[in-house]
Structure formats: structure tokens, C-alpha cells
Amino acid sequence: MSALMEAVRAGRTAEVVGLLDGLTDTERRAFLPELKDLRKELRTAPWGHPSRHAYPTLHATGAACETGAAAAVSWIAGSDMRWSQSSAALLIHVLGDRDASWLADVTHRLAGRPASAGVSYELMAGLVRLSGCPVPTTETYVQAWVAHTGQLWQRGDTLFDRLRRDPHLAELMAALFETNDVAGPMEWSSAENLDGWVDAIARLTVEGALDRKRTVDACVARLLRGGSTVDHRAFLRVLKGLALNREEEREHIADWLALASDAVPTVASHAQAVLGSLALDGELTPRRLAEMSDAVLFRSEKKLVRAQLVLLGKVLARDASAAAEVLPALAVAFGHQDTEVQERALKLVERHLKKVDSPEVRAELAAAADQLVPALRARAVESLGAAPVAAAAAVHEEVLPPPPMPVRLAPAPESAVELSEEVGALLASDGDVTAFERALDGLVRHAYQDRDALVEALGPVCARLWWDSSDPDNVRVDNRFSKNHHGFNSVAESLDLLLATLRGKVHTATLHGVVQHGSRSPSCGHSPLSSAFEARIWEVAYRIRAEPLPFLLSTPSWSTGLLEPDELVDRLDTYRRLGARVSTADFAQALLRVRRTDLAAAAAAAERAAALGTAEGVRLARWLSSGEPVPPTSRRRSTGARVQLEFGELVSLQADFPAGYRELGQPTTVYGERWHCYHWNRNMQQHWLAILPELRELVAVRIVREVSTAAVDDVRGAAGVLPALAESGGAAGEATHLCLAYGLGARHPEDRLAAVDALLVLAARGQLDGDRLGTDLGQLVRSGAVKHSRLAESMRTAAATGANTSIWGILRHTLTALLADLDGDIKPAPARGLGDLLAVAAECAERSGARGELPHLAQTADRTGSSRLVTQARRLRSTLVAEVAA
């Protein structure tokens, strides 16, 4: 071993530097093979091993011995040495004797690396100084410059001082406004506006170190380009810190108009304020003001819209000549979803209409009144001359999106290689019911046909798994899959057991023990569902080892988990002909999946099954003849703000079912079960639904506690299961509707959208019970589990699809309960947001043509004042009592 390599392995950096001095490029390149071998060796060394102390020295030595710029950069930025690099000063020293053009090439290549490569800013900046090359303005370099320069670790120094001394200030500051992901460090250093980027940039423009016009233009252009919320907030603060004068504001009128139209609310609000100030000072033409109003009044943010209406009122009061240009733009607000905005806009038009002489403008305003809600439209008929519209013409037909159709399962892959590819994809994605059931059936079929070929094909997939070790005793693997195993929290974990069984990593005694006695999973509310899922997997694994099955009886016909009765009879017939022994858990799962709601098909299949002459055929015939499944009796329980359900026993799932499945029919209780458990993977919920595709209520009652956390505890993603619940089969009863009610009041928008999707699916399938759901929502709002504003947002989203009749049918029951509280002696829950809920109900009533009385509405509508609650109550009352046109 050479002296250099010995010093590198020992980590003697100073000695290595001395040995490198004076070496030619050819001599340095000669060490590269040994250095690369050492690098490979250290990659496999355990973390904390003494040999890893050589990494910093190896890092510097390799950089010095690579004579090509690209190769040197690849070595310096290598991911395996990212956390054990040599210092920037050492790298600059060992590279310092290179040609300036070579150093410049290295510098720009390093700056072109992604920020995730972790290239040191001190190294890049040092190479810039050493080579004299132009400073890079790449995203990586600018981000590193911002982070490094903004650090306040230099005593007696400030960010302003450091920026002022930077010789590349102009180039880097210009690049700053074009670089992504720099706003975070800028925000941190500007949190208190003391020695932050906002203050520093403003002072640098005052001093003349930065060109003011170029900086202002760049800042406005950055806001126009868009980006993250943090970017908008940071660069808006910079723009405000520059304190634009009136001339600069006038130069950017077109930009303010664009920002007011399309930017995020905070930026749009600033642009609106600038334009408003110009308009009130007479420096914005009526045409420009109308153009601005067209954009702002079309936005959904009520704060921006109302501010625009206030601005237009002030401008019209000061300048009567602007009415002809501004009023048609103001009429855009007639179509706003907020009826208060419509009313304000109508008042403004009515107040200033006399200032307009043009018949064309008056006709345009009258035509725009068609967008107003009926109550305001009736007023516009008198004040604007709008054409009257019959009440029946305003009624919209109920429009519901078509429900998603279940997908037929394709047959299992015919080749072991194809099956291996699908299993590998499933392990990586933790896939859906369709992918899992096809792969499971494929593993069973190929293990029966040619186990050796299957094991060989699965080799590359298993090689990446934790349990595929060379340990001959497999002690750790077998313990992991022992009867003390806590259960499967993912599809991947269940596949692990099957693959490990095929590879001989799990003892037969272990498999037999779990099949006989069950796994010892901690008990919780989900345990019956997980136990049924696991019982089938464990028995399949045991049969693969002891007595392979030709195929699975329980593989569903459809993506929902449903199994057609004729297919199950055909499979049992094939088992009979092959003389195969039926798996107890597999047959139990097949019974739970077989379609019984189609009575004619079930009766025909029952006759065929009985004719098979096997015990399973007789059992299937009896099961198919028992009629549609009926959910058990239920009882409500309240625990704090939550409303939960308890189910009684379902006797039909007790007799003749194996132990792992009997729990599904046992009573559920709110107080006797532990709800905090290991079932954190919500992807498993779709597989639980596939266990009982015609008894979703049994699944819903066991997940309602978890779904409730989306509304009560603001948990994200807890309502994501609702579309799958709605697409499942069986009666959509009390548990399903209670889950849906919690989802509609969820904290996070994606959960509310999932609940809206589920609501529309149930409505389209004719399974939505509006009376029940409305009553549940009223109870949950009163208890505080669901907030008015969140529910209003969900209902508005659902109504926007055209489901006005369905939403009104729900809200009429919810509002009855909530309005009753306002009239009663009992102190009601906070009514903030109830006006929004009334607004949605009024719009749905108008569009669906609903008529009649709503209990307790009159008392609220008769209140004094003009609050949103009162005005929307009056609007709803006027709609419900309106005469239907003949």
C-alpha cells in the first residue's frame, strides 16, 4: 500500500495534503482505482465503524486526483459522502493549483447540481473568488447565497452590511427575484423586520447600491409569476418595504390589474388598494376601473368583492360621469354566490342609475338582473325594468353525476414472471382491492401448478425484502410471523407472509399454530374486520405449505368485493372434480361476498349448489336461500360531542363460521372497546369493505369513531374512506349516514370533498336518506361536533353539481333543529355560520322550487336588524311562501 493510501485510510488529512503537493495529473490519476475501491468499501461499512473516519480525507483526496471537471464534480457531490465531506477550505486548497478555466467549469457544474445535493456555499463562493469567473445565478447557488448571507452569526455585523459588501450583489439580487424556494429564509430573517431582507433591500435601493426601478420591476414581476404562499408573502413584504411613490404606482397599472384579477388574496388585496387609491385621486380612468371591477367581482373571496363594492360606491359618488362605464361592470356582482353581495350591488346600481342616460347601458343592466336570486330579481323588475320571470322558469331539474360502476376483476396473471411483476408493484404501492385479490389468487394458483417456477420468478422481488436473509435458522423471521404477531397493517405485510412462506422462511408449525389459535392482536374497534382479513391470509399461507389450493373460492368478481353466485358454484364444482379440500376461511369469505340481493340469480345458483352433493354446496344453497342480509338492531350513544352507534348481535354470522369471522356478527359497544390501536393505515379500510360487500353497515359502525375525528379532532384524511363506503353494497343505514355526516363537517377540504362525493354517489344510487342525514347533521351541529361554516361549504359544493333537491331535502331537517334552538329557552350552540347554511338552503330551495313551511323559520326572519342570519332567513321564507306561477 502506498504512503498516500495509508494516510487516507488513517484519516491523516494534513499528511495527505503534503503528499499531494507537487504530483502531476498522471500521478494523481494513478491513485483513482484504489480510492474508488476504498469508497466502495466504506459504503458497506456499518454506521459508526472506525473505518468511516476516512471519509473526509477520502473526499478531498478524490477531488484532487480527478483531473476532469465533470468527474471532480461527481466526486465532490457524491451522495454517499454528503454527510462526511471535507471542509470547503480544504477542498479549495487541494484544488487551488488548477487552471482558472478548469476551476470555473467546476464552479458552474457544482452550481448546476440540484439543491438536494448539499453542495457547500462556501466551496462554490470560494471557487468563484479563486477562478475569477462570473458568479453563477442558478437556483442552487442563489438559494445557498440567501441562506448563508441571512445568517446572523457574525457579531457586530448585519445583513445589510454583508449585502452591501458583496461584490456580486447586483447579479445575485436580480436572480433572487427569479429563484424558487428562497422565501423561507427571507421570512425567517425578516420576522421582526429588524435586519431582515425587506429592510436591507429597501436601504440598498435608497443608497443606490441597487437600481430602484429594476428592483421594483423585478419584485412586481415575481408576484405576477405566482408561486407558493410563502413566496407571495415574502415578496409582497419586499414590495411594501420599497414604498412605491405615486409615479411608480402609475407605471404599473396594468400589473396591478393583473394581480387584482389572478393573484392570491393577500397580493390581490394590495393591488386592489393601490388601484383604489389611484381611482379616488382621479388617476385611474373609468374604463380601467371597470376592467378592474370585472376581474375582482368575479372572484370568490368575499372580502375582496365587498371592498370593491365600497370603492365603486365612493367613485360613483364623486364622479357621476363614470356611471356609464362602471355600472355595467358592477352588474357582474349580480351573479355572485353570496346574496348579500348581490343585494349591495343592486343597491348601488339603483342609487346611481339616474346618472346614466344611455338606453343601451340601461338595457344591459336590466338583462344582467337575470342572475339575481328571485327575491332581488322581483325588485329589479321595478327598479331596473328587468323582464319578469315566472317562478316555474327558475326551477332547475335535479342533476346528479352518474355513480361509479364497479370494475370486473381480470383473471390472475398466467405466467409466474408476470405475477412477480404485479406483486412487486403491489408491495411498492399497497394497492387497491382489485390488484391485491388478483395477486393473491395468482400466488395460490401458481403455487399449486409449479411452486419451484413461482419461487424462482419471485426471487428478484423477495431479494429486496427485509426477511430474505441468508440466515439458515430464520429465527428473526419466524418470530416476526409468530402467533404473537400484532396483525397486518397493510397489504404489503400480508404479502410478506405469503412470500416468506413460499421461500421457506416461516416454519410450518408457526403457520399451523396461528391457523388453530388465531393471532394475538391487541383488541380494538377494528379487530373483527382485521381478524377476518388476517384469518384468510394465514390459512392460505398454511395451505400453500401443507396442502396447496388450486385457486381461491373467495376471489371477488367485482372491484367492490362482490362475488357472483354462479361463479362460486362453478368454483365449488371444480373443487369437487379435483378432489380438493376446501379452505375453511376461504369458503367463509366467499359466503360473505356472494351476491344475495338478486333473489332470482341467488335462487337459481342455490339449486345448482345443492345438486353438487357436497357439504359446501349444501351450505351455499342454504345461505343463498336465506334472503337479503339484514343489518342488526342499533342504539345511539353520546360521548362528549360525538354521537356513536352500538349494534346488536347478528346471529347469521355466528353459526358455521370459523372463529376469525364470528366476531363480525358480535355486538359492538362504545364503552367496552379500545379505539386507539395499530390500524393506522387507512388504505386497509377498502379491503375491510370488500370483506362484507353487502353488509357495509357492519364496517361503517366500526369506523364511525375514526371518521368522526375528521370533524371533532381535525384529523386529516379520516373521511377518505367515504366514497368507497358509498360505492359498497347493502343497506345504507344509520351507521353509513352518520359517517357521512361527520365527513361533511370535516376540518380539511379534501375530507369534505370525499364526503360530498359519497353523498352524490348515494343520491345517484337512490340510497340517500335525506331525512336521516339532515337529522344527524342537526344533532352533530348542536353538540358542537360539526361547525356550521364547514357544513355550509360542503353543502354548497354538493349543490353546485346540480343536486339542489337532495341538498334541500337534507338541510330542511338540519335547519329545523338549529332554528328551534334559537327560539327555545335552552342556550343554543354558537350560531356563527348559520347564516351561510341558510344561504345554501335558500339557493337550493329557489332552484328546486321548494314550497311550504319550515318550522321556526318565521321567528328568525322576523328579527330586527340586517345580519346575515336574518337576511338569509327572510330570503328563504320568501322563497318557500312564493306563489307558483300558473
Short mmCIF file of N, CA and C in Angstrom, two decimals, residues 80-200:
data_model
loop_
_atom_site.label_atom_id
_atom_site.label_comp_id
_atom_site.label_asym_id
_atom_site.label_seq_id
_atom_site.Cartn_x
_atom_site.Cartn_y
_atom_site.Cartn_z
N ASP A 80 -23.02 9.49 -1.31
CA ASP A 80 -22.54 8.64 -0.21
C ASP A 80 -21.59 9.37 0.73
N MET A 81 -21.05 10.52 0.27
CA MET A 81 -20.14 11.27 1.14
C MET A 81 -20.74 12.60 1.60
N ARG A 82 -22.04 12.75 1.40
CA ARG A 82 -22.68 14.03 1.70
C ARG A 82 -22.55 14.39 3.17
N TRP A 83 -22.64 13.40 4.05
CA TRP A 83 -22.64 13.68 5.48
C TRP A 83 -21.25 13.56 6.10
N SER A 84 -20.24 13.27 5.28
CA SER A 84 -18.88 13.13 5.82
C SER A 84 -17.89 13.83 4.90
N GLN A 85 -18.27 15.00 4.42
CA GLN A 85 -17.41 15.72 3.50
C GLN A 85 -16.25 16.39 4.21
N SER A 86 -15.23 16.68 3.43
CA SER A 86 -14.15 17.52 3.95
C SER A 86 -14.62 18.97 3.93
N SER A 87 -13.91 19.83 4.62
CA SER A 87 -14.31 21.24 4.69
C SER A 87 -14.12 21.93 3.35
N ALA A 88 -14.88 23.01 3.16
CA ALA A 88 -14.75 23.79 1.93
C ALA A 88 -13.34 24.36 1.79
N ALA A 89 -12.76 24.79 2.91
CA ALA A 89 -11.41 25.36 2.86
C ALA A 89 -10.39 24.34 2.38
N LEU A 90 -10.53 23.08 2.84
CA LEU A 90 -9.59 22.04 2.41
C LEU A 90 -9.75 21.76 0.92
N LEU A 91 -10.99 21.68 0.44
CA LEU A 91 -11.20 21.42 -0.98
C LEU A 91 -10.63 22.54 -1.84
N ILE A 92 -10.83 23.77 -1.40
CA ILE A 92 -10.28 24.91 -2.16
C ILE A 92 -8.76 24.85 -2.19
N HIS A 93 -8.18 24.40 -1.07
CA HIS A 93 -6.73 24.31 -1.02
C HIS A 93 -6.20 23.25 -1.99
N VAL A 94 -6.81 22.05 -2.01
CA VAL A 94 -6.27 20.98 -2.86
C VAL A 94 -6.59 21.22 -4.33
N LEU A 95 -7.58 22.07 -4.59
CA LEU A 95 -7.90 22.39 -5.99
C LEU A 95 -7.26 23.69 -6.45
N GLY A 96 -6.59 24.38 -5.56
CA GLY A 96 -6.11 25.72 -5.84
C GLY A 96 -5.05 25.82 -6.90
N ASP A 97 -4.38 24.71 -7.22
CA ASP A 97 -3.30 24.79 -8.22
C ASP A 97 -3.79 24.51 -9.63
N ARG A 98 -5.11 24.38 -9.80
CA ARG A 98 -5.65 24.08 -11.13
C ARG A 98 -5.80 25.36 -11.95
N ASP A 99 -5.95 25.16 -13.26
CA ASP A 99 -6.13 26.26 -14.19
C ASP A 99 -7.45 26.99 -13.91
N ALA A 100 -7.46 28.31 -14.10
CA ALA A 100 -8.64 29.12 -13.78
C ALA A 100 -9.86 28.68 -14.59
N SER A 101 -9.66 28.34 -15.86
CA SER A 101 -10.80 27.92 -16.68
C SER A 101 -11.36 26.58 -16.17
N TRP A 102 -10.49 25.69 -15.72
CA TRP A 102 -10.93 24.40 -15.16
C TRP A 102 -11.74 24.65 -13.88
N LEU A 103 -11.24 25.55 -13.03
CA LEU A 103 -11.95 25.87 -11.79
C LEU A 103 -13.30 26.51 -12.08
N ALA A 104 -13.36 27.36 -13.11
CA ALA A 104 -14.63 27.98 -13.47
C ALA A 104 -15.63 26.92 -13.94
N ASP A 105 -15.14 25.95 -14.70
CA ASP A 105 -16.00 24.87 -15.17
C ASP A 105 -16.56 24.08 -13.98
N VAL A 106 -15.68 23.76 -13.03
CA VAL A 106 -16.11 23.03 -11.82
C VAL A 106 -17.14 23.85 -11.04
N THR A 107 -16.88 25.13 -10.92
CA THR A 107 -17.79 26.00 -10.16
C THR A 107 -19.19 25.98 -10.73
N HIS A 108 -19.31 26.17 -12.02
CA HIS A 108 -20.63 26.24 -12.63
C HIS A 108 -21.30 24.87 -12.68
N ARG A 109 -20.51 23.81 -12.78
CA ARG A 109 -21.11 22.47 -12.70
C ARG A 109 -21.66 22.19 -11.31
N LEU A 110 -20.93 22.61 -10.28
CA LEU A 110 -21.41 22.43 -8.91
C LEU A 110 -22.68 23.25 -8.68
N ALA A 111 -22.69 24.47 -9.19
CA ALA A 111 -23.86 25.32 -9.02
C ALA A 111 -25.06 24.79 -9.80
N GLY A 112 -24.81 24.00 -10.82
CA GLY A 112 -25.90 23.43 -11.59
C GLY A 112 -26.49 22.18 -10.99
N ARG A 113 -25.86 21.65 -9.94
CA ARG A 113 -26.41 20.48 -9.25
C ARG A 113 -27.69 20.86 -8.51
N PRO A 114 -28.61 19.92 -8.29
CA PRO A 114 -29.82 20.25 -7.51
C PRO A 114 -29.47 20.60 -6.07
N ALA A 115 -30.32 21.40 -5.47
CA ALA A 115 -30.05 21.82 -4.09
C ALA A 115 -29.96 20.63 -3.14
N SER A 116 -30.65 19.55 -3.47
CA SER A 116 -30.62 18.36 -2.61
C SER A 116 -29.25 17.71 -2.55
N ALA A 117 -28.36 18.07 -3.49
CA ALA A 117 -27.01 17.51 -3.45
C ALA A 117 -26.20 18.05 -2.28
N GLY A 118 -26.64 19.15 -1.69
CA GLY A 118 -25.98 19.68 -0.48
C GLY A 118 -24.60 20.25 -0.73
N VAL A 119 -24.36 20.82 -1.90
CA VAL A 119 -23.05 21.43 -2.18
C VAL A 119 -22.87 22.65 -1.30
N SER A 120 -21.73 22.77 -0.68
CA SER A 120 -21.45 23.86 0.26
C SER A 120 -21.37 25.20 -0.47
N TYR A 121 -22.06 26.21 0.09
CA TYR A 121 -21.97 27.55 -0.49
C TYR A 121 -20.55 28.09 -0.35
N GLU A 122 -19.91 27.83 0.79
CA GLU A 122 -18.54 28.32 0.98
C GLU A 122 -17.62 27.78 -0.09
N LEU A 123 -17.82 26.53 -0.51
CA LEU A 123 -16.99 25.95 -1.57
C LEU A 123 -17.26 26.65 -2.89
N MET A 124 -18.54 26.81 -3.26
CA MET A 124 -18.85 27.45 -4.55
C MET A 124 -18.38 28.89 -4.56
N ALA A 125 -18.61 29.64 -3.48
CA ALA A 125 -18.20 31.04 -3.44
C ALA A 125 -16.67 31.16 -3.45
N GLY A 126 -16.00 30.23 -2.75
CA GLY A 126 -14.54 30.26 -2.75
C GLY A 126 -13.96 29.99 -4.12
N LEU A 127 -14.58 29.07 -4.87
CA LEU A 127 -14.11 28.78 -6.22
C LEU A 127 -14.37 29.94 -7.16
N VAL A 128 -15.47 30.67 -6.93
CA VAL A 128 -15.73 31.88 -7.73
C VAL A 128 -14.60 32.88 -7.52
N ARG A 129 -14.23 33.11 -6.26
CA ARG A 129 -13.13 34.05 -5.98
C ARG A 129 -11.82 33.55 -6.56
N LEU A 130 -11.57 32.24 -6.44
CA LEU A 130 -10.30 31.67 -6.88
C LEU A 130 -10.16 31.72 -8.40
N SER A 131 -11.26 31.46 -9.10
CA SER A 131 -11.19 31.39 -10.56
C SER A 131 -11.44 32.73 -11.23
N GLY A 132 -12.12 33.64 -10.51
CA GLY A 132 -12.47 34.92 -11.11
C GLY A 132 -13.57 34.82 -12.14
N CYS A 133 -14.34 33.73 -12.11
CA CYS A 133 -15.39 33.53 -13.12
C CYS A 133 -16.64 34.32 -12.74
N PRO A 134 -17.56 34.52 -13.68
CA PRO A 134 -18.83 35.17 -13.34
C PRO A 134 -19.57 34.35 -12.29
N VAL A 135 -20.25 35.04 -11.39
CA VAL A 135 -20.95 34.33 -10.32
C VAL A 135 -22.12 33.55 -10.92
N PRO A 136 -22.30 32.27 -10.53
CA PRO A 136 -23.46 31.52 -11.04
C PRO A 136 -24.76 32.11 -10.49
N THR A 137 -25.79 32.05 -11.27
CA THR A 137 -27.10 32.51 -10.81
C THR A 137 -28.12 31.39 -10.90
N THR A 138 -27.66 30.18 -10.69
CA THR A 138 -28.56 29.03 -10.69
C THR A 138 -29.39 29.01 -9.42
N GLU A 139 -30.43 28.20 -9.44
CA GLU A 139 -31.31 28.08 -8.29
C GLU A 139 -30.54 27.61 -7.07
N THR A 140 -29.67 26.62 -7.24
CA THR A 140 -28.89 26.09 -6.12
C THR A 140 -28.00 27.15 -5.52
N TYR A 141 -27.30 27.90 -6.38
CA TYR A 141 -26.37 28.90 -5.86
C TYR A 141 -27.12 30.03 -5.15
N VAL A 142 -28.19 30.51 -5.74
CA VAL A 142 -28.92 31.64 -5.14
C VAL A 142 -29.56 31.22 -3.83
N GLN A 143 -30.13 30.02 -3.79
CA GLN A 143 -30.71 29.54 -2.53
C GLN A 143 -29.65 29.45 -1.44
N ALA A 144 -28.49 28.92 -1.80
CA ALA A 144 -27.41 28.81 -0.81
C ALA A 144 -26.91 30.19 -0.39
N TRP A 145 -26.85 31.13 -1.32
CA TRP A 145 -26.43 32.50 -1.00
C TRP A 145 -27.40 33.15 -0.02
N VAL A 146 -28.69 33.00 -0.28
CA VAL A 146 -29.69 33.59 0.62
C VAL A 146 -29.58 33.00 2.02
N ALA A 147 -29.47 31.67 2.09
CA ALA A 147 -29.40 31.02 3.40
C ALA A 147 -28.12 31.42 4.15
N HIS A 148 -27.01 31.47 3.43
CA HIS A 148 -25.73 31.79 4.07
C HIS A 148 -25.67 33.27 4.48
N THR A 149 -26.07 34.14 3.58
CA THR A 149 -25.97 35.57 3.85
C THR A 149 -26.94 36.01 4.94
N GLY A 150 -28.08 35.33 5.03
CA GLY A 150 -29.07 35.74 6.02
C GLY A 150 -28.78 35.30 7.43
N GLN A 151 -27.76 34.47 7.63
CA GLN A 151 -27.44 34.02 8.97
C GLN A 151 -26.86 35.18 9.80
N LEU A 152 -27.35 35.31 11.02
CA LEU A 152 -26.92 36.43 11.88
C LEU A 152 -25.90 35.96 12.91
N TRP A 153 -24.94 35.17 12.44
CA TRP A 153 -23.97 34.65 13.40
C TRP A 153 -22.72 35.52 13.51
N GLN A 154 -22.61 36.54 12.66
CA GLN A 154 -21.42 37.40 12.72
C GLN A 154 -21.69 38.58 13.64
N ARG A 155 -21.05 38.59 14.78
CA ARG A 155 -21.27 39.67 15.76
C ARG A 155 -20.80 41.00 15.22
N GLY A 156 -21.57 42.00 15.52
CA GLY A 156 -21.22 43.34 15.06
C GLY A 156 -21.46 43.53 13.58
N ASP A 157 -22.20 42.58 12.98
CA ASP A 157 -22.45 42.64 11.55
C ASP A 157 -23.95 42.52 11.34
N THR A 158 -24.41 43.01 10.21
CA THR A 158 -25.83 42.92 9.88
C THR A 158 -25.98 42.40 8.46
N LEU A 159 -27.17 41.96 8.13
CA LEU A 159 -27.45 41.51 6.77
C LEU A 159 -27.22 42.64 5.78
N PHE A 160 -27.63 43.84 6.14
CA PHE A 160 -27.42 44.99 5.26
C PHE A 160 -25.94 45.19 4.98
N ASP A 161 -25.12 45.11 6.01
CA ASP A 161 -23.67 45.28 5.81
C ASP A 161 -23.09 44.20 4.91
N ARG A 162 -23.52 42.94 5.12
CA ARG A 162 -22.97 41.85 4.32
C ARG A 162 -23.38 41.99 2.86
N LEU A 163 -24.64 42.38 2.63
CA LEU A 163 -25.08 42.55 1.25
C LEU A 163 -24.35 43.71 0.57
N ARG A 164 -24.16 44.79 1.31
CA ARG A 164 -23.51 45.96 0.71
C ARG A 164 -22.07 45.65 0.32
N ARG A 165 -21.40 44.75 1.05
CA ARG A 165 -20.02 44.40 0.73
C ARG A 165 -19.90 43.34 -0.36
N ASP A 166 -21.01 42.70 -0.70
CA ASP A 166 -20.96 41.60 -1.65
C ASP A 166 -20.64 42.15 -3.04
N PRO A 167 -19.55 41.70 -3.66
CA PRO A 167 -19.18 42.24 -4.98
C PRO A 167 -20.14 41.81 -6.09
N HIS A 168 -20.94 40.79 -5.83
CA HIS A 168 -21.87 40.29 -6.85
C HIS A 168 -23.31 40.62 -6.50
N LEU A 169 -23.52 41.67 -5.73
CA LEU A 169 -24.85 41.99 -5.24
C LEU A 169 -25.86 42.17 -6.38
N ALA A 170 -25.52 42.93 -7.39
CA ALA A 170 -26.48 43.23 -8.45
C ALA A 170 -26.92 41.97 -9.18
N GLU A 171 -25.97 41.10 -9.54
CA GLU A 171 -26.32 39.88 -10.27
C GLU A 171 -27.16 38.94 -9.43
N LEU A 172 -26.76 38.76 -8.16
CA LEU A 172 -27.47 37.82 -7.31
C LEU A 172 -28.84 38.35 -6.89
N MET A 173 -28.95 39.64 -6.70
CA MET A 173 -30.25 40.20 -6.33
C MET A 173 -31.22 40.10 -7.51
N ALA A 174 -30.73 40.30 -8.72
CA ALA A 174 -31.59 40.13 -9.88
C ALA A 174 -32.06 38.68 -9.99
N ALA A 175 -31.16 37.74 -9.70
CA ALA A 175 -31.52 36.32 -9.75
C ALA A 175 -32.45 35.93 -8.61
N LEU A 176 -32.35 36.65 -7.48
CA LEU A 176 -33.18 36.34 -6.32
C LEU A 176 -34.67 36.38 -6.68
N PHE A 177 -35.06 37.37 -7.46
CA PHE A 177 -36.47 37.53 -7.80
C PHE A 177 -36.95 36.51 -8.84
N GLU A 178 -36.04 35.70 -9.36
CA GLU A 178 -36.41 34.68 -10.34
C GLU A 178 -36.18 33.27 -9.82
N THR A 179 -35.84 33.13 -8.56
CA THR A 179 -35.48 31.83 -7.99
C THR A 179 -36.58 31.33 -7.06
N ASN A 180 -36.86 30.05 -7.16
CA ASN A 180 -37.86 29.44 -6.30
C ASN A 180 -37.27 29.06 -4.94
N ASP A 181 -38.14 28.90 -3.96
CA ASP A 181 -37.77 28.38 -2.63
C ASP A 181 -36.71 29.20 -1.93
N VAL A 182 -36.77 30.51 -2.07
CA VAL A 182 -35.88 31.38 -1.30
C VAL A 182 -36.65 32.17 -0.26
N ALA A 183 -37.97 32.10 -0.32
CA ALA A 183 -38.78 32.95 0.54
C ALA A 183 -38.69 32.55 2.01
N GLY A 184 -38.49 31.24 2.27
CA GLY A 184 -38.42 30.78 3.65
C GLY A 184 -37.33 31.47 4.45
N PRO A 185 -36.07 31.37 4.01
CA PRO A 185 -35.00 32.09 4.72
C PRO A 185 -35.23 33.60 4.78
N MET A 186 -35.80 34.17 3.73
CA MET A 186 -36.09 35.61 3.75
C MET A 186 -37.11 35.95 4.83
N GLU A 187 -38.11 35.08 4.99
CA GLU A 187 -39.14 35.31 6.01
C GLU A 187 -38.55 35.20 7.40
N TRP A 188 -37.70 34.20 7.63
CA TRP A 188 -37.14 33.99 8.97
C TRP A 188 -36.34 35.21 9.42
N SER A 189 -35.53 35.72 8.52
CA SER A 189 -34.69 36.85 8.93
C SER A 189 -35.46 38.15 8.99
N SER A 190 -36.69 38.16 8.45
CA SER A 190 -37.48 39.39 8.45
C SER A 190 -38.66 39.31 9.40
N ALA A 191 -38.63 38.34 10.30
CA ALA A 191 -39.80 38.10 11.15
C ALA A 191 -40.19 39.33 11.93
N GLU A 192 -39.21 40.05 12.44
CA GLU A 192 -39.49 41.25 13.23
C GLU A 192 -39.16 42.52 12.47
N ASN A 193 -38.84 42.35 11.18
CA ASN A 193 -38.48 43.50 10.35
C ASN A 193 -37.22 44.20 10.84
N LEU A 194 -36.40 43.48 11.60
CA LEU A 194 -35.15 44.04 12.09
C LEU A 194 -34.00 43.31 11.40
N ASP A 195 -33.19 44.06 10.70
CA ASP A 195 -32.06 43.49 9.98
C ASP A 195 -32.51 42.30 9.12
N GLY A 196 -33.62 42.47 8.43
CA GLY A 196 -34.12 41.42 7.55
C GLY A 196 -33.96 41.83 6.11
N TRP A 197 -34.37 40.94 5.21
CA TRP A 197 -34.23 41.19 3.79
C TRP A 197 -35.07 42.38 3.34
N VAL A 198 -36.25 42.51 3.90
CA VAL A 198 -37.12 43.63 3.50
C VAL A 198 -36.43 44.96 3.78
N ASP A 199 -35.95 45.12 4.99
CA ASP A 199 -35.29 46.36 5.38
C ASP A 199 -34.00 46.56 4.59
N ALA A 200 -33.24 45.46 4.42
CA ALA A 200 -31.95 45.57 3.73
C ALA A 200 -32.14 45.98 2.27
#
